[in-house]
PDB file of C-alpha atoms in Angstrom:
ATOM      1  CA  UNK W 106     168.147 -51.600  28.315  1.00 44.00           C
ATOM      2  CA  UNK W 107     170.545 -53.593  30.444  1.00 41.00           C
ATOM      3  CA  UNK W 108     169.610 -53.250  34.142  1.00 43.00           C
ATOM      4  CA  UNK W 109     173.352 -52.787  35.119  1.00 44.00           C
ATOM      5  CA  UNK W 110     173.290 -49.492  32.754  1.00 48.00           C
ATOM      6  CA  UNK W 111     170.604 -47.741  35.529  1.00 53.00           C
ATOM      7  CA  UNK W 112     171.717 -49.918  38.845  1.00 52.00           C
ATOM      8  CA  UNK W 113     169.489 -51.064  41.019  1.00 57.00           C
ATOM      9  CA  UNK W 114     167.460 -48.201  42.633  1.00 67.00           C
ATOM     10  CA  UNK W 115     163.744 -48.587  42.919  1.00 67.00           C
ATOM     11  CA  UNK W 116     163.502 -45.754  39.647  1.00 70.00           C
ATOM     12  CA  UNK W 117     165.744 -47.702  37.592  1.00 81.00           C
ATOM     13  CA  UNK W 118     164.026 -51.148  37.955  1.00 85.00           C
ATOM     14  CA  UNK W 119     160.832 -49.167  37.280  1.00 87.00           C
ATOM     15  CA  UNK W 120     162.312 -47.207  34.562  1.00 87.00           C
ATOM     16  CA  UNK W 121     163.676 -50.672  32.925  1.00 89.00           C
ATOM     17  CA  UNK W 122     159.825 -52.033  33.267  1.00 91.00           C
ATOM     18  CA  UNK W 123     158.454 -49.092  31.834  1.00 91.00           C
ATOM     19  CA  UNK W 124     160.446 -49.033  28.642  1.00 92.00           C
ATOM     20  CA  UNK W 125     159.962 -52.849  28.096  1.00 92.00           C
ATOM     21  CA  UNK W 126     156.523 -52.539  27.940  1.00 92.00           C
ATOM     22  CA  UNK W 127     156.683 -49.595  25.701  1.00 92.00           C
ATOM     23  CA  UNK W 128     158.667 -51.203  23.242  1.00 92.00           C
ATOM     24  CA  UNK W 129     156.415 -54.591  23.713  1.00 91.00           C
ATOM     25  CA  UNK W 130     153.571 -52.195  22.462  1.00 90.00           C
ATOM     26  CA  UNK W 131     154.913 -50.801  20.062  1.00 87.00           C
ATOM     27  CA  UNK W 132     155.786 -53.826  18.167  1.00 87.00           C
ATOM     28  CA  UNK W 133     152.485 -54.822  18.727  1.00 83.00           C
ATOM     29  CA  UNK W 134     151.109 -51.172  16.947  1.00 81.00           C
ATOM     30  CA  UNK W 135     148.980 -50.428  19.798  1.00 84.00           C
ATOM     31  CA  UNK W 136     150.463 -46.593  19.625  1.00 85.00           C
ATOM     32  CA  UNK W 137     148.739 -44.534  22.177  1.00 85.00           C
ATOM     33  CA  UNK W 138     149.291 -47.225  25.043  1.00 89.00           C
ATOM     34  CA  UNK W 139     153.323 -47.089  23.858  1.00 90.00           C
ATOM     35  CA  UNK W 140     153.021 -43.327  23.962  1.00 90.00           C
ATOM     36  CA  UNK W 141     152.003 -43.391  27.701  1.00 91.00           C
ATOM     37  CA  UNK W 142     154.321 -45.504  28.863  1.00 92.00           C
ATOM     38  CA  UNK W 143     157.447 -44.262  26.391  1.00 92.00           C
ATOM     39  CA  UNK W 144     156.322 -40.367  28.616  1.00 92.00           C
ATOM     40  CA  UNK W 145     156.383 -42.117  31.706  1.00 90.00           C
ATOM     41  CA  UNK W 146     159.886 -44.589  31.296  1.00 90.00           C
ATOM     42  CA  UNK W 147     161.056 -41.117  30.250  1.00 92.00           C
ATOM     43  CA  UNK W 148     160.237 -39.113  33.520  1.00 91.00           C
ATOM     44  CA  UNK W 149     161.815 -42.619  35.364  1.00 89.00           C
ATOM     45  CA  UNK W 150     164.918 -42.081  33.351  1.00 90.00           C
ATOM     46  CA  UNK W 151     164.969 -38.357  34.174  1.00 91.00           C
ATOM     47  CA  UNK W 152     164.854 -38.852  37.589  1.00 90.00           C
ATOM     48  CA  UNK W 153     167.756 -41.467  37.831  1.00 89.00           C
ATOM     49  CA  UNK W 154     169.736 -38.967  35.431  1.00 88.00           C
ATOM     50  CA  UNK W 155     169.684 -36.153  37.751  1.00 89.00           C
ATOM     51  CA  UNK W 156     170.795 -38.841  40.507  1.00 86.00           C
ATOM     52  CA  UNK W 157     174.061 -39.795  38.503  1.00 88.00           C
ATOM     53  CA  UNK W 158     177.265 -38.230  39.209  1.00 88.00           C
ATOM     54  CA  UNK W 159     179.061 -40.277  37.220  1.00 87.00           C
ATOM     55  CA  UNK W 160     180.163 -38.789  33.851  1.00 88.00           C
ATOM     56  CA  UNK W 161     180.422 -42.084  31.529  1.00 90.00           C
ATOM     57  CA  UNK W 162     176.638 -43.419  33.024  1.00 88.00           C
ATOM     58  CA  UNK W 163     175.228 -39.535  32.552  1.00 89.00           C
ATOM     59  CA  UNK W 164     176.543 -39.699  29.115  1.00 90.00           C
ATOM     60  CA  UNK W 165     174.482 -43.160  28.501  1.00 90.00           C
ATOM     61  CA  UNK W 166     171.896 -42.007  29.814  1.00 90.00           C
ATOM     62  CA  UNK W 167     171.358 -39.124  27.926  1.00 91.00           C
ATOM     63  CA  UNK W 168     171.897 -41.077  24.991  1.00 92.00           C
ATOM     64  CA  UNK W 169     168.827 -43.340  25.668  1.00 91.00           C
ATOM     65  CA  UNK W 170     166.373 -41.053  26.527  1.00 92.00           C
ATOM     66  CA  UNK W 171     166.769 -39.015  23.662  1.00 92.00           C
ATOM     67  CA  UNK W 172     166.733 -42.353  21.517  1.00 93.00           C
ATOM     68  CA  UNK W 173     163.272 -42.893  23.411  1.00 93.00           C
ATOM     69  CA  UNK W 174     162.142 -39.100  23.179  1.00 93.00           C
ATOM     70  CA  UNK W 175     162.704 -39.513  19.210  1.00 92.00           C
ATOM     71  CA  UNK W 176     160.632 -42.777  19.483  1.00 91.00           C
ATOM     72  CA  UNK W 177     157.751 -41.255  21.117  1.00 91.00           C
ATOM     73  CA  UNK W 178     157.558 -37.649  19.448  1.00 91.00           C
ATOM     74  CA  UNK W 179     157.598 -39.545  15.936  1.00 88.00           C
ATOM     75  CA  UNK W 180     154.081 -41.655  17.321  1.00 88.00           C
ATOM     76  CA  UNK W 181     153.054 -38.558  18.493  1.00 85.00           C
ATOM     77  CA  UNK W 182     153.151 -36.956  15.206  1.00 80.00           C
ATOM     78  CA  UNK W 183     151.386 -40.451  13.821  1.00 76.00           C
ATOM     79  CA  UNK W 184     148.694 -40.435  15.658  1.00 77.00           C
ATOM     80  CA  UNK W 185     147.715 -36.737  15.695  1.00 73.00           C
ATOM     81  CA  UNK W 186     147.947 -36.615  11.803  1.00 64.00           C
ATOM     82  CA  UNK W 187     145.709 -39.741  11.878  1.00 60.00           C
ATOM     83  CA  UNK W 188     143.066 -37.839  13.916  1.00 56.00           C
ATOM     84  CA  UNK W 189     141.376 -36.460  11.097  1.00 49.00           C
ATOM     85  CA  UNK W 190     139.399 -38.515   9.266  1.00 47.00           C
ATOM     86  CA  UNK W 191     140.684 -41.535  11.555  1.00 49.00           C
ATOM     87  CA  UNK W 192     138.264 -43.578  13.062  1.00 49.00           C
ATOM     88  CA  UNK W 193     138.077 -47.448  14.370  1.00 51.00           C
ATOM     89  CA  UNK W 194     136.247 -50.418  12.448  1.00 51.00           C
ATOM     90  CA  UNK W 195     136.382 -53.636  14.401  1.00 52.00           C
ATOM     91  CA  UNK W 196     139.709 -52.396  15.837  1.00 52.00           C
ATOM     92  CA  UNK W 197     141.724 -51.516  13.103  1.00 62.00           C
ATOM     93  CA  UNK W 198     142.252 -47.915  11.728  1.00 71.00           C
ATOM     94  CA  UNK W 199     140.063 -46.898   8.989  1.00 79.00           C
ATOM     95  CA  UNK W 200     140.199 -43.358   7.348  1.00 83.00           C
ATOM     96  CA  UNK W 201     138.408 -42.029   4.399  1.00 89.00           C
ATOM     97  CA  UNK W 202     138.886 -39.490   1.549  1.00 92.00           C
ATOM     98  CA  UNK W 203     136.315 -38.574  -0.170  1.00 94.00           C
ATOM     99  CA  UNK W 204     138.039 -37.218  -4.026  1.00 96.00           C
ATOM    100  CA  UNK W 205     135.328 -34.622  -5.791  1.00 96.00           C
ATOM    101  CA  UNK W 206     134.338 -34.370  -9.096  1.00 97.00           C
ATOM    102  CA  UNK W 207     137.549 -32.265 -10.998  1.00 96.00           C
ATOM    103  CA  UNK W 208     139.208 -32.051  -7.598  1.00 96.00           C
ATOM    104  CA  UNK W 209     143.371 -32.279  -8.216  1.00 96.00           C
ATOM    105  CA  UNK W 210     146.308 -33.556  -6.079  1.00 95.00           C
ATOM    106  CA  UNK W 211     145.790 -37.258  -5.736  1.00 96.00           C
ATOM    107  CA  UNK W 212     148.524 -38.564  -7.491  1.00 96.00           C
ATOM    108  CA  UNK W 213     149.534 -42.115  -6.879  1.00 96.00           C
ATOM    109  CA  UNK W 214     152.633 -40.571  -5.342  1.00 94.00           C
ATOM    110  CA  UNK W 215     150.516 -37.992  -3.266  1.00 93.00           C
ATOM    111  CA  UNK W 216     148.072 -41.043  -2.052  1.00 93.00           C
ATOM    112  CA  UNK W 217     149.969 -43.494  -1.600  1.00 93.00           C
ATOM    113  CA  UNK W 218     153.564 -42.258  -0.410  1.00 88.00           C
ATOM    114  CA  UNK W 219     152.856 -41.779   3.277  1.00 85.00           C
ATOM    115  CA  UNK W 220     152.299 -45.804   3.172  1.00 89.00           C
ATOM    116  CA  UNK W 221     155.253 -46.956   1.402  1.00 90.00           C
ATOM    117  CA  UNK W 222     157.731 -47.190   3.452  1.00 85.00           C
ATOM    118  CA  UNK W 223     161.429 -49.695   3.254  1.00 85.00           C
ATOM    119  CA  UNK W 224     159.522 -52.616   4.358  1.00 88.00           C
ATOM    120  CA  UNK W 225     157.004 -52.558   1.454  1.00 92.00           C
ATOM    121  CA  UNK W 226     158.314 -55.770  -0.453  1.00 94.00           C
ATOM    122  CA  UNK W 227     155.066 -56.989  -1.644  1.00 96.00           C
ATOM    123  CA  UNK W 228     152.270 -55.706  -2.985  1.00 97.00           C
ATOM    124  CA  UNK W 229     148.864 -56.703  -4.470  1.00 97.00           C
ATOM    125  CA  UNK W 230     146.384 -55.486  -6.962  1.00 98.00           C
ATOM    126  CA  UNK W 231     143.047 -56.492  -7.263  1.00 97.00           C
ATOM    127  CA  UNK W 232     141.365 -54.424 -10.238  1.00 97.00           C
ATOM    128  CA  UNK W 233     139.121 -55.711 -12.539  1.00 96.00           C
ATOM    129  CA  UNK W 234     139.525 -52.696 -15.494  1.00 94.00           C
ATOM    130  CA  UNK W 235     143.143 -53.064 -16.404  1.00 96.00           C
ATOM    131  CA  UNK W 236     143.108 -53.762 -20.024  1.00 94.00           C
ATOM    132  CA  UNK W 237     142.590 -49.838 -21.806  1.00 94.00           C
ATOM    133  CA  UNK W 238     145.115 -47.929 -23.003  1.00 94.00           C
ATOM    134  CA  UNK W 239     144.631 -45.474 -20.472  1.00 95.00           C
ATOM    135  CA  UNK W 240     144.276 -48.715 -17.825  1.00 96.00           C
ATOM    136  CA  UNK W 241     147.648 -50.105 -18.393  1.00 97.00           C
ATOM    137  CA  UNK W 242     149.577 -46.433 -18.394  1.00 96.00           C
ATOM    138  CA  UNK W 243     147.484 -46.103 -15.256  1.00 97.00           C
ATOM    139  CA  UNK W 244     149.130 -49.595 -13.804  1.00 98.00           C
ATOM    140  CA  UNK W 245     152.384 -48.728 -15.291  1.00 97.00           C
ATOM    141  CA  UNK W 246     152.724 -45.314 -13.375  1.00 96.00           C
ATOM    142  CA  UNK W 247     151.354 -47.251 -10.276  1.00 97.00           C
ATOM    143  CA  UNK W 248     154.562 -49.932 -10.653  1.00 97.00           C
ATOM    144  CA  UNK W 249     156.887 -46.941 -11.529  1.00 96.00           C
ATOM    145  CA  UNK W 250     156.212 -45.410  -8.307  1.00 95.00           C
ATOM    146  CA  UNK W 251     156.479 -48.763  -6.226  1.00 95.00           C
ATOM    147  CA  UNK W 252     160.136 -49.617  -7.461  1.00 92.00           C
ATOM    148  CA  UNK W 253     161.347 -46.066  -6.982  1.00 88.00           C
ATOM    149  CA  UNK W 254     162.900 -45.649  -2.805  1.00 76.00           C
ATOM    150  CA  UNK W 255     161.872 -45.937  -0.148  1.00 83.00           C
ATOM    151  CA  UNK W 256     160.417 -48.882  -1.086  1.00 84.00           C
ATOM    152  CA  UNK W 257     162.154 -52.617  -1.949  1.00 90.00           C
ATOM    153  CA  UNK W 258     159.142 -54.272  -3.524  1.00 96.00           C
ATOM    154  CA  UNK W 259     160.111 -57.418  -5.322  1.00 96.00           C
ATOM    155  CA  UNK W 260     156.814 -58.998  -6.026  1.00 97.00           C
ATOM    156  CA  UNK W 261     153.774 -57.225  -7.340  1.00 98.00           C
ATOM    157  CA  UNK W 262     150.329 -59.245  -7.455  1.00 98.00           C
ATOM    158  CA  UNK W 263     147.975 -58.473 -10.153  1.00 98.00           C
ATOM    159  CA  UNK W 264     144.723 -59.307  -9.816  1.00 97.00           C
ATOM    160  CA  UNK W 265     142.095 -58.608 -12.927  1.00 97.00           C
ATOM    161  CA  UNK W 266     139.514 -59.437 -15.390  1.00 96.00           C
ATOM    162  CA  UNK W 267     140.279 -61.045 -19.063  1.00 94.00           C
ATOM    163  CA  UNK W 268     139.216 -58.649 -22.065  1.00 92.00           C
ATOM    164  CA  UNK W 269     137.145 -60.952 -24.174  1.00 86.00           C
ATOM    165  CA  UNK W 270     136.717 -59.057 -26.937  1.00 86.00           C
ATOM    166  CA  UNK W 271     138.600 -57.425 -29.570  1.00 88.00           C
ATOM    167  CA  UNK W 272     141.247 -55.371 -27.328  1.00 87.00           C
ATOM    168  CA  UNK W 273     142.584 -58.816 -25.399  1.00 92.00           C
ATOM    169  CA  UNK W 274     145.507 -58.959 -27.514  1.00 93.00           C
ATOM    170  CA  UNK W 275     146.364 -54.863 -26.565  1.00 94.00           C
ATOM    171  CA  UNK W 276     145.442 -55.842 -22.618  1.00 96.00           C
ATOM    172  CA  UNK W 277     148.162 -59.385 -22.646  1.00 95.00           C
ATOM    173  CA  UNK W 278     150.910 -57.865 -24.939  1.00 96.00           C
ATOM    174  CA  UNK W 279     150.708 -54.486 -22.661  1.00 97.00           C
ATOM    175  CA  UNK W 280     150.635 -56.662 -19.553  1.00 97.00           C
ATOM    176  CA  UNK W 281     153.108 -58.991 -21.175  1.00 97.00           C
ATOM    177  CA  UNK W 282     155.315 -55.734 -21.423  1.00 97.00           C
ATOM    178  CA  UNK W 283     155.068 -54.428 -18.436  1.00 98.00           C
ATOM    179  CA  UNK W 284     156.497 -57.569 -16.699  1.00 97.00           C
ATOM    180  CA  UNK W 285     159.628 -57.870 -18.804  1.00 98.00           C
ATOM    181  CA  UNK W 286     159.810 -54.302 -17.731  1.00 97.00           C
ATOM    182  CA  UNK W 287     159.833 -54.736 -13.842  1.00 97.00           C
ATOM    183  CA  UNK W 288     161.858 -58.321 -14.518  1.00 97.00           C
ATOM    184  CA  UNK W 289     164.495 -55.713 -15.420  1.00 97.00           C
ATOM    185  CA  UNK W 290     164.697 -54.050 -12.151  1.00 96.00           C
ATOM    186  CA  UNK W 291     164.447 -57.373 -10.551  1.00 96.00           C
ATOM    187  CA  UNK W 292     160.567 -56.945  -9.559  1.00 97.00           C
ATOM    188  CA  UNK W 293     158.617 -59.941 -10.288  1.00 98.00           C
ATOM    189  CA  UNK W 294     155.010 -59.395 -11.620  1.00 98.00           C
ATOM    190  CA  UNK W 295     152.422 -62.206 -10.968  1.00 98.00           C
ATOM    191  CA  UNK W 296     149.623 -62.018 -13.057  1.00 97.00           C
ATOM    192  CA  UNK W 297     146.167 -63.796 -12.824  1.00 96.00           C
ATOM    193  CA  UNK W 298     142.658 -63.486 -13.963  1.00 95.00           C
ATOM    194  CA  UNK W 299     139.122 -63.806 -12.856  1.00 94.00           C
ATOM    195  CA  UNK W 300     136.528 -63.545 -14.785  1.00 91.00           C
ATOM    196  CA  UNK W 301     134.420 -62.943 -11.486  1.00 92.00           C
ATOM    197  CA  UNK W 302     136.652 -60.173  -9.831  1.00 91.00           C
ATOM    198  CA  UNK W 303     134.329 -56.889  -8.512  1.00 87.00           C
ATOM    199  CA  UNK W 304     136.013 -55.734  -5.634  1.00 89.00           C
ATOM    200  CA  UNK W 305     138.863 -53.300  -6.263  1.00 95.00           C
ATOM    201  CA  UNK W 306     141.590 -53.231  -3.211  1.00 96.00           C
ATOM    202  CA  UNK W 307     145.328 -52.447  -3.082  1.00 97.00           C
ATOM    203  CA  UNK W 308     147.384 -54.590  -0.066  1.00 96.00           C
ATOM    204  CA  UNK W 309     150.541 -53.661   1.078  1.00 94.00           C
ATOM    205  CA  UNK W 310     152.773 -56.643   2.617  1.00 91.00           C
ATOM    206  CA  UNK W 311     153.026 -53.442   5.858  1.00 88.00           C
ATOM    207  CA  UNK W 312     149.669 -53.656   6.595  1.00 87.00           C
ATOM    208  CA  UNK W 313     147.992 -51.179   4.942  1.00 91.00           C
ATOM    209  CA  UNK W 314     145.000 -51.700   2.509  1.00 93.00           C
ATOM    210  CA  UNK W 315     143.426 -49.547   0.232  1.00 95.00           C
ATOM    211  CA  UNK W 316     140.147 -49.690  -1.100  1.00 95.00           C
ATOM    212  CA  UNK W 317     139.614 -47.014  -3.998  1.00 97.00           C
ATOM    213  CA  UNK W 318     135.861 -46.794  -5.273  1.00 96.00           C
ATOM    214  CA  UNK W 319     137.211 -46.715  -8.924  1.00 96.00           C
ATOM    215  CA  UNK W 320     140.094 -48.682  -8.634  1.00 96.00           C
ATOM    216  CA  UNK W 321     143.337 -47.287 -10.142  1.00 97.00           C
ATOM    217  CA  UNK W 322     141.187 -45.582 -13.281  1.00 97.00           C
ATOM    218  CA  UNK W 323     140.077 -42.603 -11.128  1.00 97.00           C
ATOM    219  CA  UNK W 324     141.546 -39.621 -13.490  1.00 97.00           C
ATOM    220  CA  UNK W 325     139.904 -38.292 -16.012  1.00 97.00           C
ATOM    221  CA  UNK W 326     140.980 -37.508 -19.566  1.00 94.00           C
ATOM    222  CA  UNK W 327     143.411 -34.841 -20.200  1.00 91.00           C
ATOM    223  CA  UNK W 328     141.870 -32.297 -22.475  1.00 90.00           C
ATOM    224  CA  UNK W 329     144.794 -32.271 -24.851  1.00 92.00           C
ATOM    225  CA  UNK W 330     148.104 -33.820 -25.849  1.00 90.00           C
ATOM    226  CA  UNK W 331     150.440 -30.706 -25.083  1.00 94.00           C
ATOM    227  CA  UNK W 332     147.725 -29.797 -21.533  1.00 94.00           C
ATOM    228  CA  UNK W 333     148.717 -29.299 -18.175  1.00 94.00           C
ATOM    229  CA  UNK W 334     148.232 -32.904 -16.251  1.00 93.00           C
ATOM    230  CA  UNK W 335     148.809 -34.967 -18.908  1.00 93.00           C
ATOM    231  CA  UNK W 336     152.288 -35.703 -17.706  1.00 93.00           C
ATOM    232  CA  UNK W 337     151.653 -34.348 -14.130  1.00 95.00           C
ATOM    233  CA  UNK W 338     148.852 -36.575 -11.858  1.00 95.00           C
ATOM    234  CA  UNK W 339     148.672 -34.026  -9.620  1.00 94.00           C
ATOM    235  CA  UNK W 340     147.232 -31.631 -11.824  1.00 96.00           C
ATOM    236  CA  UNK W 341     144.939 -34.221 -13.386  1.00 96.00           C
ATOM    237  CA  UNK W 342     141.325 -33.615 -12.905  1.00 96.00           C
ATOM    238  CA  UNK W 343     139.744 -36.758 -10.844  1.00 97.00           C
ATOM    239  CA  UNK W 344     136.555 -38.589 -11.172  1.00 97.00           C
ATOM    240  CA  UNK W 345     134.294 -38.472  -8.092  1.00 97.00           C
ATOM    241  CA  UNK W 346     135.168 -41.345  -6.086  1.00 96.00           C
ATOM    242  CA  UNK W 347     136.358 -42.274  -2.388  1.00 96.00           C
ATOM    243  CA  UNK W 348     139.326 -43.937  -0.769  1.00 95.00           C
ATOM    244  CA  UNK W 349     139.400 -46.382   2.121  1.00 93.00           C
ATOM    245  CA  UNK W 350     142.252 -46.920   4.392  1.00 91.00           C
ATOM    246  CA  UNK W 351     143.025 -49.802   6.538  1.00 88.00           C
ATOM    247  CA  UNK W 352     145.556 -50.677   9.176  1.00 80.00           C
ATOM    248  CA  UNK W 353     145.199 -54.120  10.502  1.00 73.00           C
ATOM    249  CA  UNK W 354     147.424 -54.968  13.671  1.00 56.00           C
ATOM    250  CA  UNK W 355     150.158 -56.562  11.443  1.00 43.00           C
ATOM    251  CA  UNK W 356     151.706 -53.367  10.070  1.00 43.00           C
ATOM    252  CA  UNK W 357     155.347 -53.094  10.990  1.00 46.00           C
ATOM    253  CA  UNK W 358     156.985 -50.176  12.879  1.00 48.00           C
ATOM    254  CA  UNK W 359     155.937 -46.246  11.613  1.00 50.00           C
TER     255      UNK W 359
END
């Protein structure tokens, strides 16, 4: 905010200050410091506003506080929904969910979504089991819901093991498939193999990382063909398994 907008009184300077450092902060995703100083550039702003007379610089101001209002009441709502279940590792966010045996609602869409947001362009897989059937739908529905909006991924990462045996020609002409697929919405899938791969783990190019105790394979089977949740993941019964969420300090703006 230009100086000249406010003047030069001792609130405006301080307002000006205030407000720099908020937005310094908040590019930097330290959240709760940017909170406290968005509230108190606000209260600065306030005070100069009810010191205007002038129509045209009331107007303005008005204008920028409730740009900076919006700003803080949306971290606000960030961090208090990341209370539960939100605790700090080295630094960085880390929150848990713990999926029960049968339990229903975790959906890639209804896991996921909250951290796919426009500046997801790049994503990676590490998974060692994607060569079933079952696998590869699984991975299919997981690129499905990456190219659909918000998000503008253009490269996906896939990271897994080689089948050996007798269904390697089902796991490369699936995975084979797939790609032409996603070539045809302009997403480019980059596939390699390790034959010493363990660790599943999902990275978003935002920051976030996933950890999922049975990778992407974490439904069970449907009981039958024409049975509720075989379409649906939501209403798919899940294995017992747990999911670990990361934010490192290079995620982009909430």
């Amino acid at each position: 905010m230009a100086k000249s907008m406010l003047g030069q009184d001792p609130e405006s300077t301080a307002a000006v200050t205030m407000l720099k450092r908020a937005v310094e902060l908040d590019s930097e995703s330290k959240y709760q410091q940017a909170l406290l100083c968005y509230q108190e550039g606000i209260d600065l702003l306030l005070q100069v506003l009810r010191g205007t007379k002038d129509d045209t610089k009331r107007s303005n101001l008005r204008k920028r506080i409730s740009h900076y209002m919006d700003r803080a009441e949306n971290i606000k709502k960030y961090l208090d929904q990341e209370k539960e279940g939100l605790y700090f590792v080295d630094g960085k966010y880390h929150k848990q969910i713990k999926i029960e045996d049968n339990a229903t609602g975790f959906s890639y869409e209804s896991l996921f979504q909250e951290y796919l947001n426009e500046t997801v362009t790049e994503v990676w897989i590490e998974d060692p089991y994607i060569r079933h059937t079952h696998q590869l739908y699984n991975f299919l529905r997981f690129c499905e819901m990456l190219i659909k909006r918000p998000c503008k991924v253009k490269t996906i990462h896939l990271l897994t093991s080689l089948d050996e045996g007798s269904g390697q020609y089902q796991q490369s002409s699936g995975l084979k498939e797939i790609k032409e697929s996603l070539n045809n919405h302009g997403v480019l899938l980059k596939l390699e193999y390790s034959s010493s791969i363990h660790d599943r783990e999902i990275r978003f190019n935002n920051g976030w990382i996933i950890k999922i105790g049975r990778g992407l394979d974490y439904f069970k089977k449907p009981q039958g063909r024409y049975s509720l949740g075989y379409c649906d993941f939501d209403l798919r019964p899940c294995y017992e398994t747990t999911v670990d969420i990361f934010h490192n300090k290079h995620t982009k703006k909430i």
